């Protein structure tokens, strides 16, 4: 509980020279779960393994006991199984207010 109370943010990035081409931004307590809130790769750099590598770098900072989870954009649903994410049937959410 003490470790959870000191939650931190985590961000890893990918660069092509001085150009930012990818980012993975997470919220984690480093002991129970890590929420990958954003995974984005510039369209011109997609399909080169950058997103997969950003996820790997995020996981490298976590112990094996930490669950990595995300909410996928509808257009990206088919991407995530290719980089190791499993579908979760035990999730619940409260939708955004409109």
mmCIF file of C-alpha atoms in Angstrom:
data_model
loop_
_atom_site.group_PDB
_atom_site.id
_atom_site.type_symbol
_atom_site.label_atom_id
_atom_site.label_comp_id
_atom_site.label_asym_id
_atom_site.label_seq_id
_atom_site.Cartn_x
_atom_site.Cartn_y
_atom_site.Cartn_z
ATOM 1 C CA UNK A 1 0.000 0.000 0.000
ATOM 2 C CA UNK A 2 2.819 2.390 0.785
ATOM 3 C CA UNK A 3 4.405 1.799 -2.617
ATOM 4 C CA UNK A 4 1.042 2.340 -4.317
ATOM 5 C CA UNK A 5 0.590 5.647 -2.520
ATOM 6 C CA UNK A 6 3.738 7.009 -4.132
ATOM 7 C CA UNK A 7 2.581 6.499 -7.732
ATOM 8 C CA UNK A 8 4.668 7.933 -10.521
ATOM 9 C CA UNK A 9 4.417 8.774 -14.187
ATOM 10 C CA UNK A 10 6.561 7.097 -16.821
ATOM 11 C CA UNK A 11 7.287 8.250 -20.357
ATOM 12 C CA UNK A 12 9.512 6.771 -23.051
ATOM 13 C CA UNK A 13 10.073 8.369 -26.423
ATOM 14 C CA UNK A 14 11.467 7.572 -29.871
ATOM 15 C CA UNK A 15 13.413 10.093 -31.900
ATOM 16 C CA UNK A 16 14.717 10.423 -35.441
ATOM 17 C CA UNK A 17 17.468 12.951 -34.926
ATOM 18 C CA UNK A 18 15.701 15.933 -33.366
ATOM 19 C CA UNK A 19 12.230 14.805 -34.473
ATOM 20 C CA UNK A 20 9.967 13.143 -31.907
ATOM 21 C CA UNK A 21 8.419 10.154 -33.697
ATOM 22 C CA UNK A 22 6.883 8.111 -30.883
ATOM 23 C CA UNK A 23 5.768 8.264 -27.278
ATOM 24 C CA UNK A 24 4.486 5.873 -24.621
ATOM 25 C CA UNK A 25 3.088 7.587 -21.519
ATOM 26 C CA UNK A 26 2.090 5.591 -18.454
ATOM 27 C CA UNK A 27 0.882 5.925 -14.900
ATOM 28 C CA UNK A 28 2.193 3.307 -12.505
ATOM 29 C CA UNK A 29 2.774 2.445 -8.885
ATOM 30 C CA UNK A 30 5.608 0.062 -9.901
ATOM 31 C CA UNK A 31 4.137 -2.718 -7.760
ATOM 32 C CA UNK A 32 0.624 -3.634 -8.946
ATOM 33 C CA UNK A 33 -0.321 -2.079 -12.278
ATOM 34 C CA UNK A 34 0.814 0.231 -15.020
ATOM 35 C CA UNK A 35 -1.752 2.011 -17.164
ATOM 36 C CA UNK A 36 -0.378 2.755 -20.612
ATOM 37 C CA UNK A 37 -2.429 5.869 -21.225
ATOM 38 C CA UNK A 38 -0.887 6.867 -24.559
ATOM 39 C CA UNK A 39 0.987 5.007 -27.265
ATOM 40 C CA UNK A 40 1.504 7.069 -30.389
ATOM 41 C CA UNK A 41 3.831 6.816 -33.377
ATOM 42 C CA UNK A 42 4.019 9.377 -36.185
ATOM 43 C CA UNK A 43 2.190 7.946 -39.221
ATOM 44 C CA UNK A 44 5.310 8.260 -41.366
ATOM 45 C CA UNK A 45 7.181 5.998 -38.897
ATOM 46 C CA UNK A 46 4.552 3.336 -38.273
ATOM 47 C CA UNK A 47 5.115 -0.346 -39.151
ATOM 48 C CA UNK A 48 8.784 -0.142 -38.166
ATOM 49 C CA UNK A 49 8.479 -1.690 -34.692
ATOM 50 C CA UNK A 50 8.639 1.630 -32.859
ATOM 51 C CA UNK A 51 5.369 1.141 -30.941
ATOM 52 C CA UNK A 52 6.386 -2.376 -29.952
ATOM 53 C CA UNK A 53 9.773 -1.142 -28.747
ATOM 54 C CA UNK A 54 8.170 1.668 -26.723
ATOM 55 C CA UNK A 55 5.988 -0.927 -24.969
ATOM 56 C CA UNK A 56 9.054 -3.118 -24.346
ATOM 57 C CA UNK A 57 10.910 -0.155 -22.841
ATOM 58 C CA UNK A 58 7.928 0.584 -20.614
ATOM 59 C CA UNK A 59 7.850 -3.033 -19.415
ATOM 60 C CA UNK A 60 11.610 -3.058 -18.771
ATOM 61 C CA UNK A 61 11.075 -0.462 -16.028
ATOM 62 C CA UNK A 62 8.503 -2.712 -14.306
ATOM 63 C CA UNK A 63 8.867 -5.880 -12.294
ATOM 64 C CA UNK A 64 7.187 -9.098 -13.396
ATOM 65 C CA UNK A 65 4.466 -8.568 -10.772
ATOM 66 C CA UNK A 66 3.162 -5.424 -12.504
ATOM 67 C CA UNK A 67 0.187 -5.730 -14.862
ATOM 68 C CA UNK A 68 0.390 -3.550 -17.990
ATOM 69 C CA UNK A 69 -2.995 -2.434 -19.255
ATOM 70 C CA UNK A 70 -4.427 0.028 -21.752
ATOM 71 C CA UNK A 71 -7.614 1.227 -23.371
ATOM 72 C CA UNK A 72 -7.276 0.880 -27.134
ATOM 73 C CA UNK A 73 -8.682 3.314 -29.625
ATOM 74 C CA UNK A 74 -11.234 1.534 -31.845
ATOM 75 C CA UNK A 75 -8.960 1.910 -34.867
ATOM 76 C CA UNK A 76 -6.060 0.247 -33.013
ATOM 77 C CA UNK A 77 -7.857 -2.788 -31.581
ATOM 78 C CA UNK A 78 -6.259 -5.198 -34.064
ATOM 79 C CA UNK A 79 -2.745 -3.861 -33.419
ATOM 80 C CA UNK A 80 -2.334 -4.729 -29.749
ATOM 81 C CA UNK A 81 -2.548 -8.550 -29.962
ATOM 82 C CA UNK A 82 0.451 -8.437 -32.331
ATOM 83 C CA UNK A 83 2.637 -6.931 -29.608
ATOM 84 C CA UNK A 84 1.554 -9.249 -26.808
ATOM 85 C CA UNK A 85 -1.592 -7.719 -25.308
ATOM 86 C CA UNK A 86 -4.448 -10.041 -24.407
ATOM 87 C CA UNK A 87 -8.119 -9.135 -24.428
ATOM 88 C CA UNK A 88 -9.495 -8.541 -20.922
ATOM 89 C CA UNK A 89 -12.977 -9.743 -20.093
ATOM 90 C CA UNK A 90 -12.899 -8.472 -16.531
ATOM 91 C CA UNK A 91 -12.794 -4.721 -17.113
ATOM 92 C CA UNK A 92 -15.405 -2.120 -16.284
ATOM 93 C CA UNK A 93 -15.479 1.573 -17.052
ATOM 94 C CA UNK A 94 -17.453 4.733 -16.551
ATOM 95 C CA UNK A 95 -17.639 6.473 -19.956
ATOM 96 C CA UNK A 96 -16.572 10.047 -20.499
ATOM 97 C CA UNK A 97 -19.176 12.711 -19.916
ATOM 98 C CA UNK A 98 -20.375 14.217 -23.140
#
